[in-house]
PDB file of C-alpha atoms in Angstrom:
ATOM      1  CA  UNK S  11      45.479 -63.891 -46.918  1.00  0.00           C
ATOM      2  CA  UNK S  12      47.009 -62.694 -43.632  1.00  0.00           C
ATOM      3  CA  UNK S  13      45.609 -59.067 -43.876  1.00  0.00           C
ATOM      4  CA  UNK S  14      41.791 -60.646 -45.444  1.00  0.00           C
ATOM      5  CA  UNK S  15      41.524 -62.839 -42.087  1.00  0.00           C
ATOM      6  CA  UNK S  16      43.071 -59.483 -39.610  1.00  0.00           C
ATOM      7  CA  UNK S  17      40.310 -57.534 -41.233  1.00  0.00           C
ATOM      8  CA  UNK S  18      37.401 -60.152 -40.770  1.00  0.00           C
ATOM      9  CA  UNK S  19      38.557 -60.055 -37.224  1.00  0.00           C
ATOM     10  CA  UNK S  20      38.545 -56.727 -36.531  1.00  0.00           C
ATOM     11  CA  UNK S  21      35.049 -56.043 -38.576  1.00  0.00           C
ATOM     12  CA  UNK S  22      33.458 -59.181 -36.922  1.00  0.00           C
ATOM     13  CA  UNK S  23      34.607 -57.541 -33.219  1.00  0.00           C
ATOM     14  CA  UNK S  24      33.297 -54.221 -33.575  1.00  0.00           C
ATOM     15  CA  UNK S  25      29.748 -55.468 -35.050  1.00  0.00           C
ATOM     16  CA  UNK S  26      30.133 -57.336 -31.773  1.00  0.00           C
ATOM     17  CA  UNK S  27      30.896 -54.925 -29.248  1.00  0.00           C
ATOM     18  CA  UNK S  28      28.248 -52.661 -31.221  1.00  0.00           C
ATOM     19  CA  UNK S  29      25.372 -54.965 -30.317  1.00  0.00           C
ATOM     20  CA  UNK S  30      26.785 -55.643 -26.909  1.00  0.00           C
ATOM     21  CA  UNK S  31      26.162 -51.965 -26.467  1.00  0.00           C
ATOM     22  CA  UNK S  32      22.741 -50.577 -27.183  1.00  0.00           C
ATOM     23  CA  UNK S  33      22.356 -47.079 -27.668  1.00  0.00           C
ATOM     24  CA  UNK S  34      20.808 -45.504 -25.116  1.00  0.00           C
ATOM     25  CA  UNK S  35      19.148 -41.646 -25.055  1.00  0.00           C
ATOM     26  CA  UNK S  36      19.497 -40.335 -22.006  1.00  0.00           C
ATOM     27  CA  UNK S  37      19.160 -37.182 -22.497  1.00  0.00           C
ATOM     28  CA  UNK S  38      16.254 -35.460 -20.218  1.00  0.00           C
ATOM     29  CA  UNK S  39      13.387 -33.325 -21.778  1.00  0.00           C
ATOM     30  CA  UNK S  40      12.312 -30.791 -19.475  1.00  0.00           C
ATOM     31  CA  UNK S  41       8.564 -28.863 -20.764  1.00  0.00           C
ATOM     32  CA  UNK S  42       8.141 -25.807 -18.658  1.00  0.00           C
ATOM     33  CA  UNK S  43       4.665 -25.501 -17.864  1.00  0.00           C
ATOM     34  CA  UNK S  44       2.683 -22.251 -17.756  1.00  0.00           C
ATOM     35  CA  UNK S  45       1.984 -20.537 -14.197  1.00  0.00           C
ATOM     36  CA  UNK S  46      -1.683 -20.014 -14.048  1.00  0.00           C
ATOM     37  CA  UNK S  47      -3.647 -17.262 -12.267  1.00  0.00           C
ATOM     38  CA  UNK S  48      -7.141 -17.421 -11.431  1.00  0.00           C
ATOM     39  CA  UNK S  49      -7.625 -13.484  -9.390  1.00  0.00           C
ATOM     40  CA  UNK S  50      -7.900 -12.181 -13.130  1.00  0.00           C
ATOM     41  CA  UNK S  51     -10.967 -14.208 -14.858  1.00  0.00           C
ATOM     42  CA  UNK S  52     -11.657 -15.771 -11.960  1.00  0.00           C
ATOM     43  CA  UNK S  53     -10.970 -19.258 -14.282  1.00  0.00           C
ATOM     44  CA  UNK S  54      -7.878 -20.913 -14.795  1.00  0.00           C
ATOM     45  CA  UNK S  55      -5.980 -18.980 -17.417  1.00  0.00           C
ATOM     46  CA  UNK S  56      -1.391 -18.974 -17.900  1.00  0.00           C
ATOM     47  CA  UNK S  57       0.122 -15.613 -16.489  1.00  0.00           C
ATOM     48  CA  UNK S  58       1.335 -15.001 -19.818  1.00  0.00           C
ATOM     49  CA  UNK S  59      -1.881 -14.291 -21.442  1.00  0.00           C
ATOM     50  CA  UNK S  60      -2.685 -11.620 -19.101  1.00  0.00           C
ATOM     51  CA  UNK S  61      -2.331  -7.815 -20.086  1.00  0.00           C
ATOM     52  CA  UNK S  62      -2.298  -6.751 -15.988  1.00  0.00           C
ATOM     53  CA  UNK S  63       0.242  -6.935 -13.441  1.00  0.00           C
ATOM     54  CA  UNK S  64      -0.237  -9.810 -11.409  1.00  0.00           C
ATOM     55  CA  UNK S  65       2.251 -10.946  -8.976  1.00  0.00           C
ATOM     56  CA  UNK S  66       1.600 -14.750  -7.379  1.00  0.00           C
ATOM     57  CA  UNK S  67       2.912 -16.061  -4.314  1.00  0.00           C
ATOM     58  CA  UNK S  68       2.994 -19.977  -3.938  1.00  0.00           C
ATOM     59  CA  UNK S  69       3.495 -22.359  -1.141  1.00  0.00           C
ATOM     60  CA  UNK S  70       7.413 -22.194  -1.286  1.00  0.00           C
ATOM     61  CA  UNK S  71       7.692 -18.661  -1.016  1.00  0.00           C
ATOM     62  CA  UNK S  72       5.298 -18.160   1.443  1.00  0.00           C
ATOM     63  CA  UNK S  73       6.972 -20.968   3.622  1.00  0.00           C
ATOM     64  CA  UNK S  74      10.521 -19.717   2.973  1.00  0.00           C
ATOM     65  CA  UNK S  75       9.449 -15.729   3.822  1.00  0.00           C
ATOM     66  CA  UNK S  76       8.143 -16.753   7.436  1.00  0.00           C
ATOM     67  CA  UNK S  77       6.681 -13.665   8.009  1.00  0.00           C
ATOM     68  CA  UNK S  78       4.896 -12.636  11.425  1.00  0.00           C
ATOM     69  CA  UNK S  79       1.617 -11.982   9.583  1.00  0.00           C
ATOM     70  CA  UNK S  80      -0.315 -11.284   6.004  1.00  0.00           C
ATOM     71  CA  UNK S  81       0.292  -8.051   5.869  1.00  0.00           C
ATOM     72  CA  UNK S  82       3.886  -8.671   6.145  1.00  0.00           C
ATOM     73  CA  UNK S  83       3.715 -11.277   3.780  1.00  0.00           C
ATOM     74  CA  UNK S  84       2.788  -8.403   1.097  1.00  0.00           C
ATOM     75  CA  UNK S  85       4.755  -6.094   2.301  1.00  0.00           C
ATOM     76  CA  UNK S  86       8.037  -8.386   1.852  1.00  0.00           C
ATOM     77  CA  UNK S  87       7.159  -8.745  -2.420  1.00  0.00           C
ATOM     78  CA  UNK S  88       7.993  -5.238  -2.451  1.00  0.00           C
ATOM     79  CA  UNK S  89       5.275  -4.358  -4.493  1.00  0.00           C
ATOM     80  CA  UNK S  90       3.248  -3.923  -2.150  1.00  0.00           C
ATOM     81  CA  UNK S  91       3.416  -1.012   0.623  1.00  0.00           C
ATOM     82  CA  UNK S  92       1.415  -1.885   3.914  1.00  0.00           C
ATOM     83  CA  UNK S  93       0.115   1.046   6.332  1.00  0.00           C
ATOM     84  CA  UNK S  94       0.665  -0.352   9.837  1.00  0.00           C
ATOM     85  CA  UNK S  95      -1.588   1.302  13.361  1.00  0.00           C
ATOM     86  CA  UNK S  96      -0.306  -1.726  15.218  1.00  0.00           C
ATOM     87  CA  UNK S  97       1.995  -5.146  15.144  1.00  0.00           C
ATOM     88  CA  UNK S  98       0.448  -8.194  13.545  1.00  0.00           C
ATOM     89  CA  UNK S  99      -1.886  -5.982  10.902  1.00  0.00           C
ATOM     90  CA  UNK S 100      -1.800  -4.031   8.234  1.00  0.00           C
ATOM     91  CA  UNK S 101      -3.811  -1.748   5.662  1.00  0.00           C
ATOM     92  CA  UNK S 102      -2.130  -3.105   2.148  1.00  0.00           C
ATOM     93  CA  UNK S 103      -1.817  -0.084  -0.502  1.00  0.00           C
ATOM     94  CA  UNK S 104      -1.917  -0.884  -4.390  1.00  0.00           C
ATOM     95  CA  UNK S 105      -1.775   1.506  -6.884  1.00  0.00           C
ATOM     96  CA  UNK S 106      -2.100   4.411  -4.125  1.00  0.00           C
ATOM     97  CA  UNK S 107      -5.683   2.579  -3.072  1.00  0.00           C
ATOM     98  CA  UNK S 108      -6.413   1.227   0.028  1.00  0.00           C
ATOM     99  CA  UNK S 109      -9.303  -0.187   1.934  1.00  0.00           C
ATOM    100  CA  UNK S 110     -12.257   0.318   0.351  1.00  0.00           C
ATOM    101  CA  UNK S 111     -10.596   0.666  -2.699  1.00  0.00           C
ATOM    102  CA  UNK S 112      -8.609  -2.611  -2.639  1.00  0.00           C
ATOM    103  CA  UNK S 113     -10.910  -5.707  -2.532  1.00  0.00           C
ATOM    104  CA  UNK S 114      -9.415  -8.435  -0.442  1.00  0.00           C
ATOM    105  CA  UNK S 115     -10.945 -11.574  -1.259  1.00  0.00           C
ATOM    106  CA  UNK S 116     -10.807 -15.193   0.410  1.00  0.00           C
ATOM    107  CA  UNK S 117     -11.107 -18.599  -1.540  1.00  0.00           C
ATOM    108  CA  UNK S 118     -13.773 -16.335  -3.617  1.00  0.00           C
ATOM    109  CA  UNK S 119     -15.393 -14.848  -0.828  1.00  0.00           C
ATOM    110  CA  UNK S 120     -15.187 -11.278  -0.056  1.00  0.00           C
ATOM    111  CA  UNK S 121     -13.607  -9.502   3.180  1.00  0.00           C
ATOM    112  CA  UNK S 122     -14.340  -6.188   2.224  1.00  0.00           C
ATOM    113  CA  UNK S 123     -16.653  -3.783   0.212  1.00  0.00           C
ATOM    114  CA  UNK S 124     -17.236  -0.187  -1.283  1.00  0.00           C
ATOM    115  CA  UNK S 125     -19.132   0.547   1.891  1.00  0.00           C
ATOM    116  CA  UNK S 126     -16.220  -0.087   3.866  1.00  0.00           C
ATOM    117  CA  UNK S 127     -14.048   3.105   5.184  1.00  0.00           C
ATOM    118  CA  UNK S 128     -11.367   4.750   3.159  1.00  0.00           C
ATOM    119  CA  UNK S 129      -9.156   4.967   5.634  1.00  0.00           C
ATOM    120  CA  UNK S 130      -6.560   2.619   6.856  1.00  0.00           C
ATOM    121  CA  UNK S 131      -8.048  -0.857   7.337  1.00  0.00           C
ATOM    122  CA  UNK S 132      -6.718  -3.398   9.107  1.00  0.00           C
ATOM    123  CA  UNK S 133      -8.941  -6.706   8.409  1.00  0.00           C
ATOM    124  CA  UNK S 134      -6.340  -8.481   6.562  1.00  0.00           C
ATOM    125  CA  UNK S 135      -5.203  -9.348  10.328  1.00  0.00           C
ATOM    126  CA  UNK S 136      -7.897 -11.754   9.996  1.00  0.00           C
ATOM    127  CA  UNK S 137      -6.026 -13.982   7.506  1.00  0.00           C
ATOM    128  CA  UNK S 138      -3.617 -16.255   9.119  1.00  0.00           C
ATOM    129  CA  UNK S 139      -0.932 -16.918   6.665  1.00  0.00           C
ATOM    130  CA  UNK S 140      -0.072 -20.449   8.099  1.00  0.00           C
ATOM    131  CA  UNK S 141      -3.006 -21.698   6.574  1.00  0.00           C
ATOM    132  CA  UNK S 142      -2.453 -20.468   2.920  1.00  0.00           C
ATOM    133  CA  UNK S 143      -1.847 -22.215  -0.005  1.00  0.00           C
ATOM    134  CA  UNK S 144      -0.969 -19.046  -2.290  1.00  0.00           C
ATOM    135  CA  UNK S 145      -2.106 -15.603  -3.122  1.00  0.00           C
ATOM    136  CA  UNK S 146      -2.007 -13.952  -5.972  1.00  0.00           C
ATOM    137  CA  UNK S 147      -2.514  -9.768  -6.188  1.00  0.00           C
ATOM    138  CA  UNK S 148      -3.859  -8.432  -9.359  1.00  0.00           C
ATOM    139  CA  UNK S 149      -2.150  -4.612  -9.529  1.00  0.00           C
ATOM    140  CA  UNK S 150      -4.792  -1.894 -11.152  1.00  0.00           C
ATOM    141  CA  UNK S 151      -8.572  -1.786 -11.721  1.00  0.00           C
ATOM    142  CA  UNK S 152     -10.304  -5.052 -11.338  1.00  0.00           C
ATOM    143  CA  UNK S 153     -14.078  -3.433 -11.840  1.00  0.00           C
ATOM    144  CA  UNK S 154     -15.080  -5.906 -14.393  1.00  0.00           C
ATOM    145  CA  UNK S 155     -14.767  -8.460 -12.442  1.00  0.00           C
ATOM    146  CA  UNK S 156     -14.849  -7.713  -9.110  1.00  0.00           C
ATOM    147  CA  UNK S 157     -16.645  -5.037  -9.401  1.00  0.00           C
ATOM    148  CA  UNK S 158     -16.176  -0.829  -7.823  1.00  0.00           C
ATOM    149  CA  UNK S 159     -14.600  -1.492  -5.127  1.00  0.00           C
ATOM    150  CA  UNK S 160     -11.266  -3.205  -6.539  1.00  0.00           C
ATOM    151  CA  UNK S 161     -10.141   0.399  -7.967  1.00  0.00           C
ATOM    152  CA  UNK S 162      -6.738  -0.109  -7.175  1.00  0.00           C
ATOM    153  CA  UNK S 163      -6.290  -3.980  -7.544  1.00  0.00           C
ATOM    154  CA  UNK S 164      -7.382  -7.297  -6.006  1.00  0.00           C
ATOM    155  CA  UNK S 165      -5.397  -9.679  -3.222  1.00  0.00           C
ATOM    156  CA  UNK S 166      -6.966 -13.055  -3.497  1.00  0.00           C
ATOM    157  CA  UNK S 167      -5.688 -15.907  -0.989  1.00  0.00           C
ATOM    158  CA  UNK S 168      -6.262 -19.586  -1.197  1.00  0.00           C
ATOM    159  CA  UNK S 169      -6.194 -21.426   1.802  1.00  0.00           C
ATOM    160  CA  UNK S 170      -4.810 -25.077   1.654  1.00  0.00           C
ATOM    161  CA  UNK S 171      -6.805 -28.309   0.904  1.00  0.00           C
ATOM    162  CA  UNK S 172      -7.431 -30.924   3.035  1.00  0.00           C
ATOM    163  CA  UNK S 173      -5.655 -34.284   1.772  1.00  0.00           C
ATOM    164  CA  UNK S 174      -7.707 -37.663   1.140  1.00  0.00           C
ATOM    165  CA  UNK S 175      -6.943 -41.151   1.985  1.00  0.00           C
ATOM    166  CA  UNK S 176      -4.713 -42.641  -1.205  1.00  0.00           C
ATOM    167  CA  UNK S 177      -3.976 -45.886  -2.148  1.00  0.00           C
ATOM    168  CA  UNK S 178      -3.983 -48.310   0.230  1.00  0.00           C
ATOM    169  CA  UNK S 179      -4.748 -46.072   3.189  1.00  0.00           C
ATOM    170  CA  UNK S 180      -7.402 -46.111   4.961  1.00  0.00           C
ATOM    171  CA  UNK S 181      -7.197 -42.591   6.818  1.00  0.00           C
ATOM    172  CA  UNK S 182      -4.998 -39.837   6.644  1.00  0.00           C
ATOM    173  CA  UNK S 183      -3.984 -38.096   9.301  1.00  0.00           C
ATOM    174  CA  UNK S 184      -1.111 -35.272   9.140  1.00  0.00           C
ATOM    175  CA  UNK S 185      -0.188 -32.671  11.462  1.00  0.00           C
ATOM    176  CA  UNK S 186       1.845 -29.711  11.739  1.00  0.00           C
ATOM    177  CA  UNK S 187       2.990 -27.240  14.718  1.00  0.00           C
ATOM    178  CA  UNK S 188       5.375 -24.533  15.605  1.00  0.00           C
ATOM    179  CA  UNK S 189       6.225 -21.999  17.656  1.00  0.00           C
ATOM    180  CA  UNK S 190       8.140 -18.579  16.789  1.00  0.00           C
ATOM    181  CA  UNK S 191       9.688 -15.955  18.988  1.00  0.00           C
ATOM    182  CA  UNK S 192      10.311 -12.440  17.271  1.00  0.00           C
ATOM    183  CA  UNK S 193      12.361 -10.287  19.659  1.00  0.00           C
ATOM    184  CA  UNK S 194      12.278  -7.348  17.240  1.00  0.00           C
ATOM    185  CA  UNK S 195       8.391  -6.383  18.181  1.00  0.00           C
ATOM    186  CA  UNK S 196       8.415  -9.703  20.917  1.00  0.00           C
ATOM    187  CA  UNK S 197       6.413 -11.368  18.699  1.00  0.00           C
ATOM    188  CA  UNK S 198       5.108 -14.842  20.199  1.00  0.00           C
ATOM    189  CA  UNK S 199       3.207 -17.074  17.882  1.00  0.00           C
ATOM    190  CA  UNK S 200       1.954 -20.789  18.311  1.00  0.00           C
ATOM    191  CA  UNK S 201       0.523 -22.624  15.346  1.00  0.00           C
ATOM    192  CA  UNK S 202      -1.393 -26.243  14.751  1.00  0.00           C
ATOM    193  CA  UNK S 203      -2.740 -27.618  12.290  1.00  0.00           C
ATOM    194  CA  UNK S 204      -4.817 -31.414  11.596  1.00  0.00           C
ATOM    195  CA  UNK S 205      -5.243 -33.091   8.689  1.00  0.00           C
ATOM    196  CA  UNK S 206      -8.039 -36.201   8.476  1.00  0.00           C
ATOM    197  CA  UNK S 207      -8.888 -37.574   5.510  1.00  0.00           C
ATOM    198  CA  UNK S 208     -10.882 -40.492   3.685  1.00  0.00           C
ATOM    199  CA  UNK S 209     -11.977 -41.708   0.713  1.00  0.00           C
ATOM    200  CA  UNK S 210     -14.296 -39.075   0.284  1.00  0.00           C
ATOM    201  CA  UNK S 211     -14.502 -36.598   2.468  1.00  0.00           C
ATOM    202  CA  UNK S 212     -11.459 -35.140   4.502  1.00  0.00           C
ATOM    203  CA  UNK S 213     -11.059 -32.100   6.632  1.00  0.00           C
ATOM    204  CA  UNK S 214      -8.036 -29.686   7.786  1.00  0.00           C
ATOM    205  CA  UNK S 215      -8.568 -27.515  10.964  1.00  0.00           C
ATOM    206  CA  UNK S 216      -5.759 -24.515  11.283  1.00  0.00           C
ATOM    207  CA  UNK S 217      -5.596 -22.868  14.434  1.00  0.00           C
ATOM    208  CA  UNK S 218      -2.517 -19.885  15.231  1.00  0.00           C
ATOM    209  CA  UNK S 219      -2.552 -17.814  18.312  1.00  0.00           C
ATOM    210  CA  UNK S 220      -0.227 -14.216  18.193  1.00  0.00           C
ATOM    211  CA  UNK S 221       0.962 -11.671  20.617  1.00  0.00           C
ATOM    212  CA  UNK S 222       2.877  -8.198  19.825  1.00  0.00           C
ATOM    213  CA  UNK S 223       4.255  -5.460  21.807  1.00  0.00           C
ATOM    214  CA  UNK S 224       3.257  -2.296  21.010  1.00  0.00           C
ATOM    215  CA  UNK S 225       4.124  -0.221  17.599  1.00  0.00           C
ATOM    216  CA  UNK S 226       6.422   2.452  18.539  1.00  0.00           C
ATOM    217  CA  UNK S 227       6.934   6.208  17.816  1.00  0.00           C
ATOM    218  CA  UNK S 228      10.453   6.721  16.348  1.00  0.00           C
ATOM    219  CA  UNK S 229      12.368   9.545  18.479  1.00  0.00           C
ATOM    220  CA  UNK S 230      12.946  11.705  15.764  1.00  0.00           C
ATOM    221  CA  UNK S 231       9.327  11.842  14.541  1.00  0.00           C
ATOM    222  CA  UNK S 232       9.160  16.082  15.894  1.00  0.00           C
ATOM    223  CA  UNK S 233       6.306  15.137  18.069  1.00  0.00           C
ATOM    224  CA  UNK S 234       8.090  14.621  21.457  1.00  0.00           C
ATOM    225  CA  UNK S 235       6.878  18.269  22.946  1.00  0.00           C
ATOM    226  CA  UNK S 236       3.300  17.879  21.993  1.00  0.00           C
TER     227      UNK S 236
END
């Protein structure tokens, strides 16, 4: 009778402690999402499903590279080889095309042509890279899209959105600034940006002002007698 009642006990406790202690899953599911491109159809479509090379730069890595300009920006992927005539620019090469041959291309809206030069062109200068969102360069021909003149591949930036009024907010505003000091090439570079935003309409001004020294001549280039 002793061992009957011992038993009861025992079964009667753990049925206790059992509901005392829910079984909880907390195990985490992570879903990886697709990256999407949009240089390539010029629709949303996942990197995956894309036969060409396409290389995209987002937000993170353009904030953690810092670099001085665009064209360095490129050139630090190391995909990308950049033809400098002075500090701050930059004629980017892809595929052995340049200028002309390389269509550079601006929330959708073109920088350059196939009327442009074939030499080295520097108008990628004109894109500050504190205001970019991300970039994506499509590597090879891009003709059926962008048409001729994107023989060797496509750079496409997007610049960054303006932010609305959420919630219980009335206005947005946001604002950014910094200063940077390259002694390298005494690089001197002041940057601002405002953010205002409503309900429904909301505006971001960007505004960066850069000085270089000059691009030097390496001693050893064989020239020094001419």
């Amino acid at each position: 009778m002793k061992k009957y009642t011992l038993l009861s006990i025992l079964c009667c406790a753990f049925f206790w402690l059992s509901a005392q202690t829910p079984q909880v899953d907390t195990t985490l599911e992570v879903v990886p999402l697709d990256e999407t491109v949009i240089a390539v159809t010029r629709s949303s479509m996942a990197k995956r499903a894309v036969a060409q090379q396409v290389r995209v730069l987002r937000l993170s890595e353009i904030e953690a590279a810092n670099a001085q300009s665009s064209a360095d920006l490129l050139l630090n992927t190391g995909q990308v080889f950049v033809q400098k005539s002075q500090q701050g620019g930059g004629s980017p090469v892809l595929r052995g095309f340049e200028a002309s041959r390389v269509l550079i291309v601006v929330d959708g809206v073109r920088m350059n042509n196939a009327i442009y030069r074939a030499g080295h062109l520097q108008n990628i200068i004109t894109m500050d890279n504190a205001a970019l969102d991300r970039a994506e360069l499509l590597f090879g021909p891009a003709s059926t899209v962008y048409g001729s003149d994107a023989l060797g591949g496509a750079i496409c930036f997007y610049t960054k959105n303006p932010r609305f009024a959420t919630g219980d907010e009335k206005v947005k505003l946001r604002g950014n600034a910094f200063f940077r000091y390259g002694s390298i090439n005494q690089e001197k570079t002041t940057h601002a940006d405002f953010n205002i935003g409503g309900k429904k309409i909301a505006s971001l001004s960007s505004f960066t002002f850069s000085d270089f020294g000059d691009l030097r001549m390496g001693e050893n280039s064989g020239l020094e007698g001419v």
